[in-house]
CSV table of C-alpha atoms in Angstrom, one decimal:
chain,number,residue,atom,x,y,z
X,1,UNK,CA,-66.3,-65.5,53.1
X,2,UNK,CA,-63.4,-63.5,52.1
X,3,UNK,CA,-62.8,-62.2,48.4
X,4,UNK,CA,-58.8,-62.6,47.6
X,5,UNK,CA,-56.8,-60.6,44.9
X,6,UNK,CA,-53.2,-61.4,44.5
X,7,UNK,CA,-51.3,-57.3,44.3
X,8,UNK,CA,-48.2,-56.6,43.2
X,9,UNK,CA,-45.7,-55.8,45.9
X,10,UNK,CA,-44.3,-52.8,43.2
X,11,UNK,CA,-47.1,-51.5,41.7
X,12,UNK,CA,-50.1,-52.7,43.5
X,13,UNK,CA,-51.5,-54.2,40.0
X,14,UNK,CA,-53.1,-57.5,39.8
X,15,UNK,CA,-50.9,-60.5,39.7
X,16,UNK,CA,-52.0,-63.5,37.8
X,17,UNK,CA,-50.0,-67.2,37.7
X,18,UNK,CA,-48.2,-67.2,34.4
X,19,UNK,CA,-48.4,-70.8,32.9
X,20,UNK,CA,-45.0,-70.3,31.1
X,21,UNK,CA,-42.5,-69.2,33.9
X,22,UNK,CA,-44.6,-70.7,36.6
X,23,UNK,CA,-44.2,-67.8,38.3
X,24,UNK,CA,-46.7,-65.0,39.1
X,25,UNK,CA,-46.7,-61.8,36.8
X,26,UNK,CA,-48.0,-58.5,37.2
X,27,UNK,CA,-49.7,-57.3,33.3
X,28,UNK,CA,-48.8,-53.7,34.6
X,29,UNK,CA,-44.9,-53.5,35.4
X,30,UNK,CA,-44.2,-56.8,34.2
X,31,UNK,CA,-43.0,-57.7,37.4
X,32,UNK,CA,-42.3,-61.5,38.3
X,33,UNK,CA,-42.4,-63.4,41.3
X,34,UNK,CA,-42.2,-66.9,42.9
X,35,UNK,CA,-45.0,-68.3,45.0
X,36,UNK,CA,-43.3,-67.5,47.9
X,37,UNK,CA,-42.9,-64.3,47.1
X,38,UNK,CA,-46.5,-63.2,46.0
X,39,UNK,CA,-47.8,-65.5,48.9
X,40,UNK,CA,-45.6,-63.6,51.4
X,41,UNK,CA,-46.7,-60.2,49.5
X,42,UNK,CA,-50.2,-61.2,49.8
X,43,UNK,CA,-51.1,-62.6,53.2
X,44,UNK,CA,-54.3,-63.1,53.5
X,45,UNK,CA,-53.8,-65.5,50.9
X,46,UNK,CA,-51.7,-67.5,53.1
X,47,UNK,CA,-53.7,-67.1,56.1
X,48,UNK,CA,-57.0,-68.7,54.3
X,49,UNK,CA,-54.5,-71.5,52.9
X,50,UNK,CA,-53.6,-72.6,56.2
X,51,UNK,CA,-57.2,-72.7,57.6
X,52,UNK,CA,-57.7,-69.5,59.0
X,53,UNK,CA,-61.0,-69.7,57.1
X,54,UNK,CA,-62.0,-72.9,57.4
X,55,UNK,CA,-65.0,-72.2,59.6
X,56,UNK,CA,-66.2,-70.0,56.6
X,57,UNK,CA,-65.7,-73.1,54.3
X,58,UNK,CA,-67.6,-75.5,56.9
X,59,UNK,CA,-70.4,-72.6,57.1
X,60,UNK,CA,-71.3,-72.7,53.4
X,61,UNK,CA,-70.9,-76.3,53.6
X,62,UNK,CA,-73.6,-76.9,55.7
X,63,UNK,CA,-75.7,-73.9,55.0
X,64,UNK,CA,-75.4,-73.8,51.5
X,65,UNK,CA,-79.4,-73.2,50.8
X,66,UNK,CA,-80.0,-71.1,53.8
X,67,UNK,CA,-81.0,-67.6,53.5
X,68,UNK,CA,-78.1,-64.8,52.9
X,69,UNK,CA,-79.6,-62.3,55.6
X,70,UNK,CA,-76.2,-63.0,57.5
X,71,UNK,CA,-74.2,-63.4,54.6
X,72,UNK,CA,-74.2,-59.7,53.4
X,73,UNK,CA,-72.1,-58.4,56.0
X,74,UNK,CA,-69.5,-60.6,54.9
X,75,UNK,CA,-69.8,-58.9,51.2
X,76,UNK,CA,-72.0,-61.8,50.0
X,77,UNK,CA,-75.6,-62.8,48.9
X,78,UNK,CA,-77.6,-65.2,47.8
X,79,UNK,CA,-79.7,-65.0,45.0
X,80,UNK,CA,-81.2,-68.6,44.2
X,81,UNK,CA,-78.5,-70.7,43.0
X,82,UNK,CA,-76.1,-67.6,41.9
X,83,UNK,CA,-73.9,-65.9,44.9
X,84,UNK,CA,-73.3,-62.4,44.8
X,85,UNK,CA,-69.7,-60.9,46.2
X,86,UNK,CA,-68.1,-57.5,46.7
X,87,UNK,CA,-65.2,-57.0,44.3
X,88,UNK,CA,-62.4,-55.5,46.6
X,89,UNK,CA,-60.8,-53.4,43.8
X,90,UNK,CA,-63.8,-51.6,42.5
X,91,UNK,CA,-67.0,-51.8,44.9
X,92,UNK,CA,-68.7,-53.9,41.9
X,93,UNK,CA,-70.8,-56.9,42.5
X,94,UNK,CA,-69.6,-59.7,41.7
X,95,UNK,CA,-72.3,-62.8,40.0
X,96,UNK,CA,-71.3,-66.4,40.5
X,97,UNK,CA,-72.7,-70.0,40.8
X,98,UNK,CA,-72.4,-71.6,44.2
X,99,UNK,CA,-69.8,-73.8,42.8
X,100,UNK,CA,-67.0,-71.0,41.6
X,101,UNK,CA,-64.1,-70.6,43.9
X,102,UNK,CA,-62.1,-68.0,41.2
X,103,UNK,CA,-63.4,-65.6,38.4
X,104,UNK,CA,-62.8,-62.0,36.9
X,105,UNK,CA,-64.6,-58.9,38.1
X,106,UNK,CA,-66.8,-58.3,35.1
X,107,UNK,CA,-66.0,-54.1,35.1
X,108,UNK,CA,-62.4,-53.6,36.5
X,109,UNK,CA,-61.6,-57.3,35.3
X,110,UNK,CA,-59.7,-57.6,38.6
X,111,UNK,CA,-58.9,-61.3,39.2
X,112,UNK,CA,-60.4,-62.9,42.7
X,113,UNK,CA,-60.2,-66.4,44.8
X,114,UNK,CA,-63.3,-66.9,46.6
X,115,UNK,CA,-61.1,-68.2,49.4
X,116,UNK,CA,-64.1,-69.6,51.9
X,117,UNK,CA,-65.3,-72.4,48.2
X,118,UNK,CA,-61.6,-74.0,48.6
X,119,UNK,CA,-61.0,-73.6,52.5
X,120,UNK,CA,-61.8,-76.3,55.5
X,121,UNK,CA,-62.9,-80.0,53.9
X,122,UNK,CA,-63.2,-77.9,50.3
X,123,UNK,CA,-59.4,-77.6,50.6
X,124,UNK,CA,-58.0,-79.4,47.6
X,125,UNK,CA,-55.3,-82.0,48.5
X,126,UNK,CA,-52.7,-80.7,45.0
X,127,UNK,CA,-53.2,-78.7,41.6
X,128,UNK,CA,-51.9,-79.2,38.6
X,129,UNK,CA,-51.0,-75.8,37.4
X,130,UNK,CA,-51.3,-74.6,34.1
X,131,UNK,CA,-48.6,-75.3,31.6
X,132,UNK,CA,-50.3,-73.5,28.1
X,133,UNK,CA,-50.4,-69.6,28.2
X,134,UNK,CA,-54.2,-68.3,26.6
X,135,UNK,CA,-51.8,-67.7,23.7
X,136,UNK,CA,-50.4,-70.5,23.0
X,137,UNK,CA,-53.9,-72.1,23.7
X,138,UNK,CA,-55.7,-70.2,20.8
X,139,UNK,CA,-52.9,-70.9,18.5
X,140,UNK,CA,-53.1,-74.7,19.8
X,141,UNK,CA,-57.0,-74.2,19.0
X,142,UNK,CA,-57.1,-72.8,15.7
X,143,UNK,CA,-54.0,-75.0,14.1
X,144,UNK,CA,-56.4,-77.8,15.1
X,145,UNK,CA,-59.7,-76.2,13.5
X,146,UNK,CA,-58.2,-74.9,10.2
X,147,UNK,CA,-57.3,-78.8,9.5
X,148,UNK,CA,-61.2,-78.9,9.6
X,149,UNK,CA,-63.4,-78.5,6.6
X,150,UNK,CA,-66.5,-76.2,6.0
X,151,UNK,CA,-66.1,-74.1,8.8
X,152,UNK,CA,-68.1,-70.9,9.3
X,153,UNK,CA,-65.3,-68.1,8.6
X,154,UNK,CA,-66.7,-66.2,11.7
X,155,UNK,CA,-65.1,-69.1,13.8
X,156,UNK,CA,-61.8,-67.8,13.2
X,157,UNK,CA,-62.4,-64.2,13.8
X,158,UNK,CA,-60.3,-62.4,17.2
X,159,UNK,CA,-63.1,-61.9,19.3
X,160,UNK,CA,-64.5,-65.1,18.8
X,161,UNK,CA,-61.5,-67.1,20.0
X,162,UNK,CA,-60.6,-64.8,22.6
X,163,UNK,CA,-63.7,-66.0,24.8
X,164,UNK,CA,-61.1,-68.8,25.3
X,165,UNK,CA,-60.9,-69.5,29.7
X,166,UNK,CA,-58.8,-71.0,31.6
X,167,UNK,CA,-60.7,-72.9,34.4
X,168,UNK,CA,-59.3,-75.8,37.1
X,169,UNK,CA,-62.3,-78.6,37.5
X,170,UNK,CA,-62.2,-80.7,40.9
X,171,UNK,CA,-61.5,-84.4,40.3
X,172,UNK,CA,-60.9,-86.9,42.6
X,173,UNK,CA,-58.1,-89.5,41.8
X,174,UNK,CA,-58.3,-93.0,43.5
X,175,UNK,CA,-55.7,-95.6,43.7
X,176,UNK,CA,-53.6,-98.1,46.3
X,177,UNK,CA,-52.7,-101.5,47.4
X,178,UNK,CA,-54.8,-104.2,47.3
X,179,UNK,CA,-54.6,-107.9,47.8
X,180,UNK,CA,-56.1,-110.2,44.9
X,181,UNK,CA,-58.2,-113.5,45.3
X,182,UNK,CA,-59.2,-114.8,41.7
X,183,UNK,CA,-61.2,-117.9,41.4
X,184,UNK,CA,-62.4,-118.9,37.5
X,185,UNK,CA,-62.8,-122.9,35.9
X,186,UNK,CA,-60.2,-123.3,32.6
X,187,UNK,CA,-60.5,-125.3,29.9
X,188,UNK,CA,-57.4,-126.5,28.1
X,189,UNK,CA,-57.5,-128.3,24.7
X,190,UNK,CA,-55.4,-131.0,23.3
X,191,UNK,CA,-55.7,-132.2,19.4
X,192,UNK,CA,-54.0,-135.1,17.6
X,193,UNK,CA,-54.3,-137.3,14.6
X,194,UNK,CA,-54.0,-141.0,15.0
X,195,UNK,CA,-53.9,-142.5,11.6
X,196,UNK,CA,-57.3,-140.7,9.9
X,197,UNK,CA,-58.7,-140.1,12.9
X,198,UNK,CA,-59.1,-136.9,14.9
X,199,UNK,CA,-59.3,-136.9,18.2
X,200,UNK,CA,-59.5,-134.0,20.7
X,201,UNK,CA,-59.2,-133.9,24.6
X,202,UNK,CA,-60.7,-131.4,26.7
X,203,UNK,CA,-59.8,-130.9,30.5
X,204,UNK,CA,-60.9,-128.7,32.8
X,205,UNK,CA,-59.0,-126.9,36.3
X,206,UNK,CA,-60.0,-125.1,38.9
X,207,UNK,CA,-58.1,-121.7,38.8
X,208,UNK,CA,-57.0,-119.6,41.5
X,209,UNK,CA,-54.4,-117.1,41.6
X,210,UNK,CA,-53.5,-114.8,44.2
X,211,UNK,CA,-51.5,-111.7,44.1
X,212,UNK,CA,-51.1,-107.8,44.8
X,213,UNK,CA,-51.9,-104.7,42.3
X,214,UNK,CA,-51.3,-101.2,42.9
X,215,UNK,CA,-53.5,-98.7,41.4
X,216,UNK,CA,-52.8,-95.0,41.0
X,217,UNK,CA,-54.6,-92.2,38.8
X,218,UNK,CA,-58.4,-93.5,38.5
X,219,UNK,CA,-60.0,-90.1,38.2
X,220,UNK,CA,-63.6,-88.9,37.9
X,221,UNK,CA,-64.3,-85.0,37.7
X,222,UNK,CA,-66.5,-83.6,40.7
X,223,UNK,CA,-68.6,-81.3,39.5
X,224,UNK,CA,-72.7,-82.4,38.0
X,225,UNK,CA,-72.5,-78.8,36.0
X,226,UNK,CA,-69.4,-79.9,33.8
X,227,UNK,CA,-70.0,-81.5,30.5
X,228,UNK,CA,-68.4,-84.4,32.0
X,229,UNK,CA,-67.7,-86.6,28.2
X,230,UNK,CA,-66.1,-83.2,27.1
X,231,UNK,CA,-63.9,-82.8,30.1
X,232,UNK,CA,-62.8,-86.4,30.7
X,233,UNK,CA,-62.2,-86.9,27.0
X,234,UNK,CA,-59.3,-84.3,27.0
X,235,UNK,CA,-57.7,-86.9,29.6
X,236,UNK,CA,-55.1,-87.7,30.4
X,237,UNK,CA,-53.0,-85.5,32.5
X,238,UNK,CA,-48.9,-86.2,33.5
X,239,UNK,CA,-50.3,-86.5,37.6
X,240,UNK,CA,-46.7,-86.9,38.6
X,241,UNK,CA,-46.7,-82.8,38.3
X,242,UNK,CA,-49.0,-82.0,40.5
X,243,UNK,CA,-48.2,-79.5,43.1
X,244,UNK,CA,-49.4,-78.6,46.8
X,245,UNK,CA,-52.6,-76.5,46.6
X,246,UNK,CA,-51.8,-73.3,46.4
X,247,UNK,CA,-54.9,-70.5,46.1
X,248,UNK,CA,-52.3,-68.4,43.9
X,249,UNK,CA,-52.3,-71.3,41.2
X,250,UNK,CA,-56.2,-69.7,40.6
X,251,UNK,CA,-55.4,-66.0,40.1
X,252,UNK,CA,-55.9,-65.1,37.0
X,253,UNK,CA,-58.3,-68.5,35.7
X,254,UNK,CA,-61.6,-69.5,37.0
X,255,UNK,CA,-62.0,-72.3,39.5
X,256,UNK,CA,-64.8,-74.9,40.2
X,257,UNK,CA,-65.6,-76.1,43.4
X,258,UNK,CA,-66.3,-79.9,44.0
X,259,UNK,CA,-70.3,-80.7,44.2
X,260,UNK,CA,-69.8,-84.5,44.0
X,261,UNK,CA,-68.1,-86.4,47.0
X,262,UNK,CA,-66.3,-89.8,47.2
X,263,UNK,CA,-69.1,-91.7,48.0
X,264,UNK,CA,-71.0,-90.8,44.8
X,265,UNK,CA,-68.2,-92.0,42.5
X,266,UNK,CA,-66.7,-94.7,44.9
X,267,UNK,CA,-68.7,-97.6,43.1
X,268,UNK,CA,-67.8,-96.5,39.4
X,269,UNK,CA,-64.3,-96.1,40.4
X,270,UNK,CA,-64.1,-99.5,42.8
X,271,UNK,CA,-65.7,-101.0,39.4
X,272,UNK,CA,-63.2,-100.1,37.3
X,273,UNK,CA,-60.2,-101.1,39.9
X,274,UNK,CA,-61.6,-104.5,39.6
X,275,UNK,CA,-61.9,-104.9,35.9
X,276,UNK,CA,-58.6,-103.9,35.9
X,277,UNK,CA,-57.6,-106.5,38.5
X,278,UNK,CA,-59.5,-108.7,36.9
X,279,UNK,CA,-57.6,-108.0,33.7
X,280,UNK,CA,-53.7,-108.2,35.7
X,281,UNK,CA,-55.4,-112.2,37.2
X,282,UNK,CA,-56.1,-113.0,33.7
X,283,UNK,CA,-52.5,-112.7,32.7
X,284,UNK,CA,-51.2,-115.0,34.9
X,285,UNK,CA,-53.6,-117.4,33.7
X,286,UNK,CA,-52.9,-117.3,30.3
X,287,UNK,CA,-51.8,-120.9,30.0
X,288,UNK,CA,-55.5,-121.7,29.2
X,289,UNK,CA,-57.6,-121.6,26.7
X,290,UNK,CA,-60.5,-120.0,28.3
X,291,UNK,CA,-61.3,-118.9,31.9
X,292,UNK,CA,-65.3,-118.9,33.0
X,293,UNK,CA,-67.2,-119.3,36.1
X,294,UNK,CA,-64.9,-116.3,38.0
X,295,UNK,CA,-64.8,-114.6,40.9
X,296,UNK,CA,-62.7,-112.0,42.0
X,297,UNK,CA,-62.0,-110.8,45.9
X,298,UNK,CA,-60.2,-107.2,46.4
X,299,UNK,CA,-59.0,-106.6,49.6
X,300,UNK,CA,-57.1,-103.2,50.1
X,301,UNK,CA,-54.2,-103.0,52.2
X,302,UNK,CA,-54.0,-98.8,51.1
X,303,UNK,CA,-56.4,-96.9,49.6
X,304,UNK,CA,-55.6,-93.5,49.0
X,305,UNK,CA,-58.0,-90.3,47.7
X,306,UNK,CA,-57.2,-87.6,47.1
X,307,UNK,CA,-58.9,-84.1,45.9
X,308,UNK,CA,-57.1,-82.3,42.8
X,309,UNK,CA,-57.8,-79.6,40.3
X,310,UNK,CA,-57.4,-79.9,36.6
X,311,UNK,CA,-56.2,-77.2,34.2
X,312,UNK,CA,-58.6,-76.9,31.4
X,313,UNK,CA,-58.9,-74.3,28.5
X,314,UNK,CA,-62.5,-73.8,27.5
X,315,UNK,CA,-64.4,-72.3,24.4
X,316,UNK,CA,-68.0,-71.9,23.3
X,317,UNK,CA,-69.2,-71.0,19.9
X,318,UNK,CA,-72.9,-70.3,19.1
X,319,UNK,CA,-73.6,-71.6,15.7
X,320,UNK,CA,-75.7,-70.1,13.2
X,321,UNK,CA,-77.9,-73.7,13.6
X,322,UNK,CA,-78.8,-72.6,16.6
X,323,UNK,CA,-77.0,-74.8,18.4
X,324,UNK,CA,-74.0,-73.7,21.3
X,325,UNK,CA,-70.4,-75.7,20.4
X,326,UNK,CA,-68.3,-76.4,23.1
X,327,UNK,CA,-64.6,-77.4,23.2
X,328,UNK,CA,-62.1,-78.4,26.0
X,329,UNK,CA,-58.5,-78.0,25.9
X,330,UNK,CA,-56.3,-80.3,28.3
X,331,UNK,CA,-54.1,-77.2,30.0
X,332,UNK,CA,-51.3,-79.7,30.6
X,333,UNK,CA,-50.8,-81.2,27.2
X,334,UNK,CA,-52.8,-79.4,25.0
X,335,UNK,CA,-55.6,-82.4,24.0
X,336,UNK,CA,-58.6,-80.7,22.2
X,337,UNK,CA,-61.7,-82.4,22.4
X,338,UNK,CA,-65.3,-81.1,21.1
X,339,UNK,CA,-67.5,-81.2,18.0
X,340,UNK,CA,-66.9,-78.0,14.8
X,341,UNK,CA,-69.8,-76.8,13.5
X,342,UNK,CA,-70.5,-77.2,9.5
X,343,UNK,CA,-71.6,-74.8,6.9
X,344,UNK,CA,-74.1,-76.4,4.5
X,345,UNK,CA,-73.5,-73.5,2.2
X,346,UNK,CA,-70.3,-73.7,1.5
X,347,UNK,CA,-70.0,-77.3,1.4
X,348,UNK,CA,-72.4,-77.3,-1.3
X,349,UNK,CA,-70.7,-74.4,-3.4
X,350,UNK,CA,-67.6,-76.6,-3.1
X,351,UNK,CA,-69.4,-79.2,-3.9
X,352,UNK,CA,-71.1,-77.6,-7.7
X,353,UNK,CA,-67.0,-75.8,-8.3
X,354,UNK,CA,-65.8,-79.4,-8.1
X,355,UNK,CA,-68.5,-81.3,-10.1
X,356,UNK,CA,-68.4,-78.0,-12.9
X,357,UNK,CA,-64.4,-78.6,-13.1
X,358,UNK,CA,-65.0,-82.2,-13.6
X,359,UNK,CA,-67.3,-81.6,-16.3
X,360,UNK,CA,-65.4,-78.8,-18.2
X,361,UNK,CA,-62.5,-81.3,-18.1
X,362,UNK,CA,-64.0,-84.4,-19.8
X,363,UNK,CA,-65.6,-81.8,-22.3
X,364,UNK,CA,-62.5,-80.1,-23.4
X,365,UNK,CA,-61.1,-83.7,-23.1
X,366,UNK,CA,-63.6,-84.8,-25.6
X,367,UNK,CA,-63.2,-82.1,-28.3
X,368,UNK,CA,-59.8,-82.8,-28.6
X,369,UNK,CA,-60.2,-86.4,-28.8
């Protein structure tokens, strides 16, 4: 499997994609360049985006918990569930789970794609690319934690909210066409007064209503490692600016590779299509009172899947309760999800100021009643 870095075509320095030009930028001679550009600059990328390293992809795909023996000659190892890679810039090894397709060389800090994790039947179908810098992530971050009260003062500190990542997660996003057969007994209920007497009429019909729905953006994330109410909580993302994949969308943020497939999440998702069907029927039928007994038959005319990755800025925090606080930030919108930590200490010196003010007030209030 080949290790990809994205060079400058002027310097030779590491180009990284630049959420706030949407071009790709070079940290060392501030050079900036289009896709095309750095792609045509770079073309190795280009070859494993058009498949020339697909059969690595469908190798690790089916060999995934073989032994590494004829791995190492390609620059990688196994070790257990981690997978070991030779950073091109600096010799260093390089330590990820079997499920990263981008990261950072931990010494030279040179950015990589791990082109065979996103190559072949891995190949995702678009990206959505992010749109918040780290900058204006952490500013995003801590605007939204200083509104919170009680908070450990080390939360705030540099180095603390510079741990802030950038990383896509795989989704898949479901939708289509599909016919609708609805089928449900209503009950409709007449009331009138005849002198003092009440009376009140039920009648019941046999409902059926037939119709199409379409369906687009149903979304599950792909990957059994993600906190997955964290991530789908910072949902949901503008999909109508999504772009072709491109492996230069990952320099410079770390990527996940899908571990779930369609036929894991097909059920859950096909679920929710109906309900929502089910929902659209309803509406038609709102002339009654009440609609039991029903039956619902979806019948799709297009169904369409496709394999995406989601910007996300993420951030740990290991509080002094021993416990590890994480946070998500949608990269599109800027959505923060994720629980603060709380200082007993000095909620509870807060606490005494307040009751001691309230007490020197009705005292001094007192003597001079």
């Amino acid at each position: 499997m080949e290790v990809i870095t994205y060079k400058c075509p002027n310097c030779g320095g590491d180009l990284t994609f630049d959420p706030a030009s949407g071009k790709y930028k070079c940290e060392y001679c501030l050079s900036s360049f289009t896709q095309e550009e750095a792609e045509k600059a770079n073309p190795k990328a280009a070859e494993a985006l058009n498949g020339e390293d697909d059969a690595a992809g469908a190798q690790e795909a089916s060999d995934a918990q073989k032994e590494s023996s004829t791995e190492e000659t390609k620059g990688e190892t196994e070790q257990g569930e981690a997978v070991v890679y030779i950073c091109p810039n600096c010799g260093a090894e390089i330590v990820t789970d079997a499920t990263t397709a981008a990261t950072y060389c931990f010494y030279c800090h040179n950015p990589v794609v791990l082109s065979g994790r996103l190559s072949g039947e891995y190949m995702p179908d678009f990206v959505l690319p992010f749109k918040i810098s780290k900058e204006q992530a952490i500013e995003k971050f801590l605007s939204f934690a200083r509104k919170k009260r009680f908070i450990p003062k080390d939360f705030f500190e540099k180095n603390q909210v510079q741990k802030m990542t950038g990383v896509y997660f795989p989704y898949w996003i479901y939708g289509g066409d599909f016919e609708t057969d609805y089928m449900a007994r209503g009950r409709k209920v007449r009331v009138w007064q005849t002198g003092d007497v009440e009376y009140k009429e039920t009648s019941i019909y046999d409902v059926r209503r037939e119709g199409e729905v379409r369906v687009d953006g149903l979304s599950r994330n792909a990957l059994n490692k993600a906190d997955r109410d964290l991530i789908e909580c910072v949902q949901p993302y503008r999909l109508e600016e999504m772009q072709p994949f491109s492996m230069g969308y990952l320099s410079g943020f770390q990527a996940e590779k899908r571990d779930i497939e369609q036929a894991q999440i097909a059920p859950e998702l096909k679920k929710e299509l109906e309900t929502m069907a089910r929902g659209a029927m309803r509406n038609e039928a709102n002339e009654y009172l009440s609609l039991e007994q029903e039956k619902m038959k979806i019948s799709p005319k297009r169904e369409d899947w496709r394999y995406v990755l989601f910007p996300v800025w993420t951030l740990t925090y290991p509080g002094k309760d021993g416990k590890v606080y994480y946070y998500a930030m949608n990269g599109q919108t800027g959505t923060i999800n994720g629980d603060f930590p709380f200082e007993r200490k000095k909620a509870l010196l807060t606490s005494v100021v307040s009751a001691l003010f309230v007490l020197i007030f009705m005292l001094v209030g007192g003597y001079f009643s």
